[in-house]
């Protein structure tokens, strides 16, 4: 509704207006009833003229009355001219939705409400302990208004255009709300012809300092070209680009460039960075502190949104100001062209300084694709992790997670893909560039496109946990790990750590595939959900091609020590989702469970990569001998 | 059956009632005469409207003549010793009829300046109480809503804004004490009823359409005589056409899920991506993650309100670094689509005009996969 209407300027009904008929009735009743409560003498004369505006006001106030969707206090008082005239009620057309008494009651309540508000605003009414009657309040209001008008100057007298706000007040308010200043600059050399008082609040320069100066002296060097283009009449610049709102296409202006640019009324809208004067930046500083300071301070800028119009005046009216401009003007030398614009500063903060590390807590943000690969790394990560963003991009996060944390994190990964909420992880260890581990705790959530409702990527806010917390975190982790090892959830693949299950020699998966596996699960379950007929495809058949036997040592991209153990752990993960459902043989041929710690023993992480590789191979060969032992398959909760 | 006695009593009470009403009407008329309204407007006011406008008058007066607004204002005035507040100037003029002419001229100048502001901003001023009462509206509100200042002032904004925007509106109206004192800023998009027709004439509100307004402003408080806080907002209609786009601006079109369907060649010049690379890519992939919220909010506004101003966010540049940009967007009928059949829902797309605000920052920093890998 709204999109089309807004775009096409259509005349659809305002949403939630079901009762048009009733509105019509009201208006009709309005027209037959007695005219305004104003002096009876003028009533007759007014009744005729009052129809039109009355109807409109009636609609303003009444349109929601019968509307079910709008639940507000409506002033239907335009019809209530007879509201307070108790007995002088004339026949109103029956409203089919409400009894007449209800309408009347509402009117009275509304009136009483207004009177109460009024008495609250009038100083003389306030101290009264008991509630004053309507007439008294009104009389006091009259007195109060008289006193207000008396103290203020005669701005709102009849000889002036009467207005609720004196114009200078209004101007003041506008500038305050807009956080802006008015400026007029000549097109030719950018001379500041006029600037309003409010510029001081924004740029900290006084009017005197600015008027007569060139605007370009106050603009960021890189934006000068942009501003010149907006002001300039030069033929050198490309033809105008205008957007046709209806089609969204760019159109070329038919007029020759110069004329089109400068025609009076032509709108301009651009952003530029303007200098902020350092003096008096902080109100606590002394006025001349900055000027006596010897150290070089970098120039501060703020981004100003300038919108305005081009205007052209004959130079004869301008005297000295126009002369110089007129001669230089390539166009009509008898005209002084300028831009009249308002510059506004937006509330959004200026760009963050790079490398800014928050005092508490240290954190950085990363973005993962659904399979856990880094697609975005906040520049703050470098100071924390030691990697440049490009070193991490494209690699899987699982390659950096400590082996102990893998089950937990994989579980979280699965959860976040299916949940709309933010998922917290426990503390976990992340491998830094130097090889050591840093303890992090993350908050993940899947970013869903508002329109398609599909997961586009995962956003992770990672907080660094200081060392003293790490112990508790770790233990928490372990507990989590053991508890999840035996549980399974409906529809989700559990990550059982099944001790004793042998592994065929060298059967390992590298870390990256954990994430891929998890992502594929989701995609396939979505596919299955949407097309049950195609459910014959096993969701786990994709992992069939994983982990050939001889990949122990070269399946790790960086060849770092700890990847081995991660790889070992990951195989257990893989199994869980496992391609193992296709049959017993695949169970053996695929990636059997292996708990590295239980098989190899703790302390693997302290080994160098070669040693670690050897250790794993040795352990695999050892466990080979256990192949014959019975394994209780019932314990494994494979969901199909 | 009524006795003569009862009838007599009834007549007396009727008469008394009439007298009361007459007196009341007179007081109402006295009140309305004190309001700064033109005669023609005054004549058409009904009683509740008189009170409504009186309330506005008193509230505005309180707001403006009360003591210092915000901390910042107060100390700024004192420290820098500048008369930045025109209000102070005005008070100097009080009293003394010899300065009448000067006042007149001063006011006329201010009037012209004010009109210029409003014209340039392409919007109107709205002062909202914390409950949402439109205490004050500048006169040009009629150009945007089709209803006059006198008709609207004193009413509550919730009566005129889209129900789906009410929650956002309430959040914006909620100002804590701390925020009020620091002149907290507000920036949001809202849909408001407009009784204007295509041609800009005022019509009946019954056939009102929704107009999208970009509201920006800050809170203001006055302490004495009583603590009154409110929001000062400029409400601008968002233009659908942008004239004279500079070299630092580019346009792009997107499907409703914000995937690119078109972008002009300036994008390539400024950001390094070719049009072909971008087609089908989501804008969320191209931006700094910390600005995801900004983009999402923008997207929401577009989906529900059809127009939006994004605020500042970072777009990643091919090869490294990012630029700060701001996008002004609208949902428009998809003119390129050939699937349009009359009578069906016309397919929509999003049109963005993006202003580049800064140069390329941190050009050596590659934050995203898109910057490193050839797409």
Tab-separated table of N, CA, C and O in Angstrom, chain A residues 171-250:
chain	number	residue	atom	x	y	z
A	171	UNK	N	12.846	31.465	13.671
A	171	UNK	CA	14.139	31.278	13.011
A	171	UNK	C	15.094	30.562	13.944
A	171	UNK	O	15.777	29.625	13.571
A	172	UNK	N	15.088	31.019	15.147
A	172	UNK	CA	15.947	30.431	16.167
A	172	UNK	C	15.646	28.947	16.354
A	172	UNK	O	16.539	28.122	16.408
A	173	UNK	N	14.379	28.646	16.413
A	173	UNK	CA	13.987	27.251	16.606
A	173	UNK	C	14.360	26.381	15.424
A	173	UNK	O	14.810	25.256	15.585
A	174	UNK	N	14.168	26.935	14.249
A	174	UNK	CA	14.479	26.157	13.050
A	174	UNK	C	15.956	25.806	13.020
A	174	UNK	O	16.352	24.677	12.770
A	175	UNK	N	16.756	26.797	13.294
A	175	UNK	CA	18.186	26.550	13.244
A	175	UNK	C	18.622	25.595	14.328
A	175	UNK	O	19.537	24.801	14.149
A	176	UNK	N	17.942	25.666	15.437
A	176	UNK	CA	18.271	24.759	16.517
A	176	UNK	C	17.921	23.331	16.138
A	176	UNK	O	18.678	22.399	16.341
A	177	UNK	N	16.728	23.195	15.580
A	177	UNK	CA	16.294	21.857	15.207
A	177	UNK	C	17.143	21.308	14.075
A	177	UNK	O	17.503	20.144	14.044
A	178	UNK	N	17.432	22.195	13.140
A	178	UNK	CA	18.141	21.728	11.966
A	178	UNK	C	19.638	21.618	12.207
A	178	UNK	O	20.342	21.032	11.402
A	179	UNK	N	20.098	22.215	13.286
A	179	UNK	CA	21.543	22.222	13.541
A	179	UNK	C	22.246	22.756	12.310
A	179	UNK	O	23.198	22.156	11.791
A	180	UNK	N	21.753	23.884	11.842
A	180	UNK	CA	22.291	24.353	10.588
A	180	UNK	C	22.492	25.846	10.556
A	180	UNK	O	22.192	26.563	11.505
A	181	UNK	N	23.020	26.268	9.451
A	181	UNK	CA	23.236	27.697	9.237
A	181	UNK	C	22.956	27.997	7.776
A	181	UNK	O	23.112	27.150	6.897
A	182	UNK	N	22.538	29.228	7.576
A	182	UNK	CA	22.251	29.662	6.217
A	182	UNK	C	23.501	30.307	5.658
A	182	UNK	O	24.193	31.027	6.371
A	183	UNK	N	23.789	30.054	4.401
A	183	UNK	CA	24.916	30.768	3.803
A	183	UNK	C	24.628	31.054	2.343
A	183	UNK	O	23.889	30.329	1.670
A	184	UNK	N	25.203	32.121	1.909
A	184	UNK	CA	25.071	32.526	0.518
A	184	UNK	C	26.479	32.727	-0.019
A	184	UNK	O	27.248	33.504	0.554
A	185	UNK	N	26.812	32.011	-1.057
A	185	UNK	CA	28.157	32.160	-1.632
A	185	UNK	C	28.042	32.478	-3.113
A	185	UNK	O	27.169	31.957	-3.812
A	186	UNK	N	28.931	33.335	-3.545
A	186	UNK	CA	28.975	33.658	-4.962
A	186	UNK	C	29.500	32.462	-5.732
A	186	UNK	O	30.371	31.739	-5.259
A	187	UNK	N	28.964	32.287	-6.908
A	187	UNK	CA	29.331	31.092	-7.675
A	187	UNK	C	30.742	31.137	-8.207
A	187	UNK	O	31.398	30.123	-8.398
A	188	UNK	N	31.185	32.337	-8.496
A	188	UNK	CA	32.463	32.418	-9.174
A	188	UNK	C	33.654	32.052	-8.328
A	188	UNK	O	34.396	31.136	-8.652
A	189	UNK	N	33.826	32.781	-7.278
A	189	UNK	CA	35.019	32.509	-6.468
A	189	UNK	C	34.662	31.954	-5.101
A	189	UNK	O	35.517	31.825	-4.245
A	190	UNK	N	33.392	31.664	-4.917
A	190	UNK	CA	33.004	31.085	-3.644
A	190	UNK	C	33.052	32.051	-2.490
A	190	UNK	O	33.230	31.651	-1.343
A	191	UNK	N	32.886	33.300	-2.815
A	191	UNK	CA	32.950	34.289	-1.737
A	191	UNK	C	31.704	34.195	-0.869
A	191	UNK	O	30.586	34.148	-1.362
A	192	UNK	N	31.938	34.183	0.412
A	192	UNK	CA	30.822	34.066	1.349
A	192	UNK	C	30.182	35.430	1.500
A	192	UNK	O	30.760	36.351	2.075
A	193	UNK	N	28.986	35.538	0.963
A	193	UNK	CA	28.302	36.818	0.980
A	193	UNK	C	27.518	36.999	2.271
A	193	UNK	O	27.391	38.087	2.810
A	194	UNK	N	26.986	35.913	2.744
A	194	UNK	CA	26.198	35.982	3.960
A	194	UNK	C	26.298	34.648	4.678
A	194	UNK	O	26.384	33.592	4.069
A	195	UNK	N	26.300	34.746	5.978
A	195	UNK	CA	26.198	33.519	6.751
A	195	UNK	C	25.439	33.866	8.029
A	195	UNK	O	25.564	34.970	8.559
A	196	UNK	N	24.645	32.958	8.488
A	196	UNK	CA	23.811	33.282	9.643
A	196	UNK	C	24.585	33.094	10.945
A	196	UNK	O	25.630	32.456	10.998
A	197	UNK	N	24.031	33.642	11.954
A	197	UNK	CA	24.620	33.618	13.283
A	197	UNK	C	24.932	32.211	13.763
A	197	UNK	O	25.928	31.952	14.430
A	198	UNK	N	24.060	31.300	13.397
A	198	UNK	CA	24.180	29.949	13.952
A	198	UNK	C	25.422	29.197	13.491
A	198	UNK	O	25.720	28.126	13.992
A	199	UNK	N	26.144	29.771	12.559
A	199	UNK	CA	27.347	29.080	12.094
A	199	UNK	C	28.353	28.927	13.233
A	199	UNK	O	29.154	27.994	13.263
A	200	UNK	N	28.262	29.854	14.167
A	200	UNK	CA	29.203	29.820	15.280
A	200	UNK	C	29.068	28.550	16.097
A	200	UNK	O	30.048	27.948	16.530
A	201	UNK	N	27.830	28.148	16.264
A	201	UNK	CA	27.604	26.956	17.084
A	201	UNK	C	28.121	25.705	16.405
A	201	UNK	O	28.397	24.711	17.044
A	202	UNK	N	28.188	25.790	15.101
A	202	UNK	CA	28.512	24.580	14.368
A	202	UNK	C	29.983	24.513	13.988
A	202	UNK	O	30.635	23.497	14.182
A	203	UNK	N	30.503	25.611	13.447
A	203	UNK	CA	31.884	25.585	12.983
A	203	UNK	C	32.827	26.360	13.906
A	203	UNK	O	34.037	26.326	13.726
A	204	UNK	N	32.243	27.063	14.824
A	204	UNK	CA	33.038	27.825	15.790
A	204	UNK	C	33.738	29.046	15.220
A	204	UNK	O	34.645	29.571	15.846
A	205	UNK	N	33.379	29.421	14.051
A	205	UNK	CA	33.880	30.684	13.518
A	205	UNK	C	32.795	31.731	13.705
A	205	UNK	O	31.622	31.439	13.617
A	206	UNK	N	33.204	32.955	13.938
A	206	UNK	CA	32.191	33.998	14.052
A	206	UNK	C	31.803	34.461	12.655
A	206	UNK	O	32.520	34.238	11.680
A	207	UNK	N	30.672	35.107	12.590
A	207	UNK	CA	30.210	35.620	11.295
A	207	UNK	C	31.241	36.539	10.676
A	207	UNK	O	31.523	36.476	9.475
A	208	UNK	N	31.801	37.393	11.498
A	208	UNK	CA	32.756	38.380	10.984
A	208	UNK	C	33.944	37.701	10.325
A	208	UNK	O	34.477	38.174	9.323
A	209	UNK	N	34.333	36.584	10.880
A	209	UNK	CA	35.494	35.899	10.322
A	209	UNK	C	35.196	35.321	8.952
A	209	UNK	O	36.072	35.149	8.125
A	210	UNK	N	33.959	34.990	8.737
A	210	UNK	CA	33.618	34.255	7.524
A	210	UNK	C	33.162	35.136	6.374
A	210	UNK	O	33.473	34.860	5.225
A	211	UNK	N	32.420	36.153	6.704
A	211	UNK	CA	31.846	36.970	5.624
A	211	UNK	C	32.958	37.654	4.860
A	211	UNK	O	33.852	38.270	5.436
A	212	UNK	N	32.903	37.492	3.556
A	212	UNK	CA	33.911	38.094	2.695
A	212	UNK	C	35.025	37.116	2.346
A	212	UNK	O	35.757	37.312	1.381
A	213	UNK	N	35.135	36.050	3.111
A	213	UNK	CA	36.179	35.065	2.813
A	213	UNK	C	35.691	34.120	1.732
A	213	UNK	O	34.528	34.079	1.405
A	214	UNK	N	36.626	33.377	1.231
A	214	UNK	CA	36.240	32.381	0.238
A	214	UNK	C	35.829	31.105	0.942
A	214	UNK	O	36.493	30.651	1.872
A	215	UNK	N	34.772	30.543	0.463
A	215	UNK	CA	34.282	29.304	1.065
A	215	UNK	C	35.334	28.206	0.981
A	215	UNK	O	35.459	27.369	1.873
A	216	UNK	N	36.124	28.255	-0.080
A	216	UNK	CA	37.077	27.178	-0.295
A	216	UNK	C	38.165	27.137	0.760
A	216	UNK	O	38.808	26.113	0.945
A	217	UNK	N	38.345	28.254	1.463
A	217	UNK	CA	39.327	28.257	2.542
A	217	UNK	C	38.882	27.398	3.706
A	217	UNK	O	39.683	27.073	4.582
A	218	UNK	N	37.605	27.077	3.709
A	218	UNK	CA	37.082	26.367	4.864
A	218	UNK	C	36.632	24.959	4.538
A	218	UNK	O	35.973	24.316	5.340
A	219	UNK	N	36.979	24.532	3.351
A	219	UNK	CA	36.528	23.218	2.923
A	219	UNK	C	37.710	22.264	2.856
A	219	UNK	O	38.817	22.650	2.522
A	220	UNK	N	37.459	21.038	3.155
A	220	UNK	CA	38.483	19.998	3.070
A	220	UNK	C	39.048	19.971	1.648
A	220	UNK	O	38.317	20.021	0.679
A	221	UNK	N	40.360	19.886	1.553
A	221	UNK	CA	40.986	19.942	0.218
A	221	UNK	C	40.414	18.934	-0.775
A	221	UNK	O	40.248	19.250	-1.956
A	222	UNK	N	40.072	17.770	-0.297
A	222	UNK	CA	39.582	16.776	-1.241
A	222	UNK	C	38.167	17.044	-1.704
A	222	UNK	O	37.706	16.431	-2.657
A	223	UNK	N	37.479	17.889	-1.013
A	223	UNK	CA	36.094	18.170	-1.417
A	223	UNK	C	35.986	19.428	-2.257
A	223	UNK	O	34.904	19.790	-2.697
A	224	UNK	N	37.106	20.074	-2.475
A	224	UNK	CA	37.015	21.350	-3.204
A	224	UNK	C	36.492	21.156	-4.603
A	224	UNK	O	35.680	21.939	-5.095
A	225	UNK	N	36.951	20.095	-5.230
A	225	UNK	CA	36.487	19.844	-6.588
A	225	UNK	C	34.996	19.651	-6.633
A	225	UNK	O	34.292	20.150	-7.514
A	226	UNK	N	34.518	18.944	-5.661
A	226	UNK	CA	33.084	18.657	-5.583
A	226	UNK	C	32.282	19.946	-5.449
A	226	UNK	O	31.297	20.166	-6.142
A	227	UNK	N	32.738	20.806	-4.562
A	227	UNK	CA	32.000	22.041	-4.322
A	227	UNK	C	32.105	22.958	-5.528
A	227	UNK	O	31.144	23.607	-5.922
A	228	UNK	N	33.278	22.980	-6.117
A	228	UNK	CA	33.451	23.807	-7.320
A	228	UNK	C	32.465	23.407	-8.394
A	228	UNK	O	31.866	24.227	-9.074
A	229	UNK	N	32.339	22.121	-8.517
A	229	UNK	CA	31.430	21.610	-9.530
A	229	UNK	C	30.013	22.079	-9.279
A	229	UNK	O	29.278	22.422	-10.199
A	230	UNK	N	29.620	22.081	-8.012
A	230	UNK	CA	28.260	22.484	-7.680
A	230	UNK	C	28.046	23.966	-7.933
A	230	UNK	O	26.964	24.406	-8.252
A	231	UNK	N	29.089	24.746	-7.768
A	231	UNK	CA	28.939	26.191	-7.942
A	231	UNK	C	29.223	26.642	-9.356
A	231	UNK	O	28.741	27.666	-9.800
A	232	UNK	N	29.997	25.876	-10.018
A	232	UNK	CA	30.608	26.401	-11.223
A	232	UNK	C	29.695	26.395	-12.423
A	232	UNK	O	28.802	25.570	-12.570
A	233	UNK	N	29.989	27.330	-13.319
A	233	UNK	CA	29.257	27.389	-14.569
A	233	UNK	C	30.108	26.854	-15.702
A	233	UNK	O	29.744	26.953	-16.849
A	234	UNK	N	31.219	26.277	-15.340
A	234	UNK	CA	32.182	25.899	-16.367
A	234	UNK	C	31.631	24.883	-17.339
A	234	UNK	O	30.933	23.950	-16.978
A	235	UNK	N	32.021	25.061	-18.570
A	235	UNK	CA	31.592	24.119	-19.613
A	235	UNK	C	32.369	22.830	-19.530
A	235	UNK	O	32.038	21.857	-20.161
A	236	UNK	N	33.452	22.850	-18.768
A	236	UNK	CA	34.308	21.679	-18.732
A	236	UNK	C	33.673	20.506	-18.021
A	236	UNK	O	34.000	19.359	-18.267
A	237	UNK	N	32.781	20.786	-17.143
A	237	UNK	CA	32.201	19.692	-16.380
A	237	UNK	C	31.178	18.924	-17.212
A	237	UNK	O	30.555	19.465	-18.085
A	238	UNK	N	31.033	17.678	-16.882
A	238	UNK	CA	30.125	16.860	-17.691
A	238	UNK	C	28.689	17.349	-17.584
A	238	UNK	O	28.339	18.093	-16.688
A	239	UNK	N	27.928	16.881	-18.506
A	239	UNK	CA	26.548	17.315	-18.536
A	239	UNK	C	25.835	16.908	-17.260
A	239	UNK	O	26.200	15.973	-16.593
A	240	UNK	N	24.789	17.585	-17.010
A	240	UNK	CA	24.051	17.351	-15.783
A	240	UNK	C	23.492	15.948	-15.719
A	240	UNK	O	23.082	15.396	-16.714
A	241	UNK	N	23.503	15.440	-14.551
A	241	UNK	CA	22.851	14.164	-14.369
A	241	UNK	C	21.641	14.377	-13.482
A	241	UNK	O	21.763	14.814	-12.361
A	242	UNK	N	20.536	14.095	-14.043
A	242	UNK	CA	19.314	14.209	-13.261
A	242	UNK	C	18.668	12.833	-13.173
A	242	UNK	O	18.863	11.987	-14.025
A	243	UNK	N	17.931	12.669	-12.143
A	243	UNK	CA	17.246	11.396	-11.969
A	243	UNK	C	15.769	11.613	-12.186
A	243	UNK	O	15.172	12.503	-11.597
A	244	UNK	N	15.214	10.781	-12.989
A	244	UNK	CA	13.770	10.835	-13.147
A	244	UNK	C	13.163	9.917	-12.098
A	244	UNK	O	13.380	8.716	-12.117
A	245	UNK	N	12.423	10.496	-11.212
A	245	UNK	CA	11.937	9.713	-10.086
A	245	UNK	C	11.032	8.569	-10.501
A	245	UNK	O	10.983	7.538	-9.870
A	246	UNK	N	10.326	8.758	-11.562
A	246	UNK	CA	9.360	7.721	-11.925
A	246	UNK	C	10.041	6.485	-12.468
A	246	UNK	O	9.590	5.367	-12.271
A	247	UNK	N	11.118	6.691	-13.169
A	247	UNK	CA	11.753	5.529	-13.795
A	247	UNK	C	13.054	5.164	-13.126
A	247	UNK	O	13.564	4.077	-13.317
A	248	UNK	N	13.596	6.073	-12.368
A	248	UNK	CA	14.867	5.790	-11.742
A	248	UNK	C	16.033	5.885	-12.703
A	248	UNK	O	17.156	5.543	-12.382
A	249	UNK	N	15.760	6.307	-13.887
A	249	UNK	CA	16.840	6.385	-14.864
A	249	UNK	C	17.424	7.777	-14.896
A	249	UNK	O	16.761	8.752	-14.595
A	250	UNK	N	18.645	7.801	-15.308
A	250	UNK	CA	19.261	9.123	-15.444
A	250	UNK	C	18.877	9.714	-16.775
A	250	UNK	O	18.784	9.021	-17.774
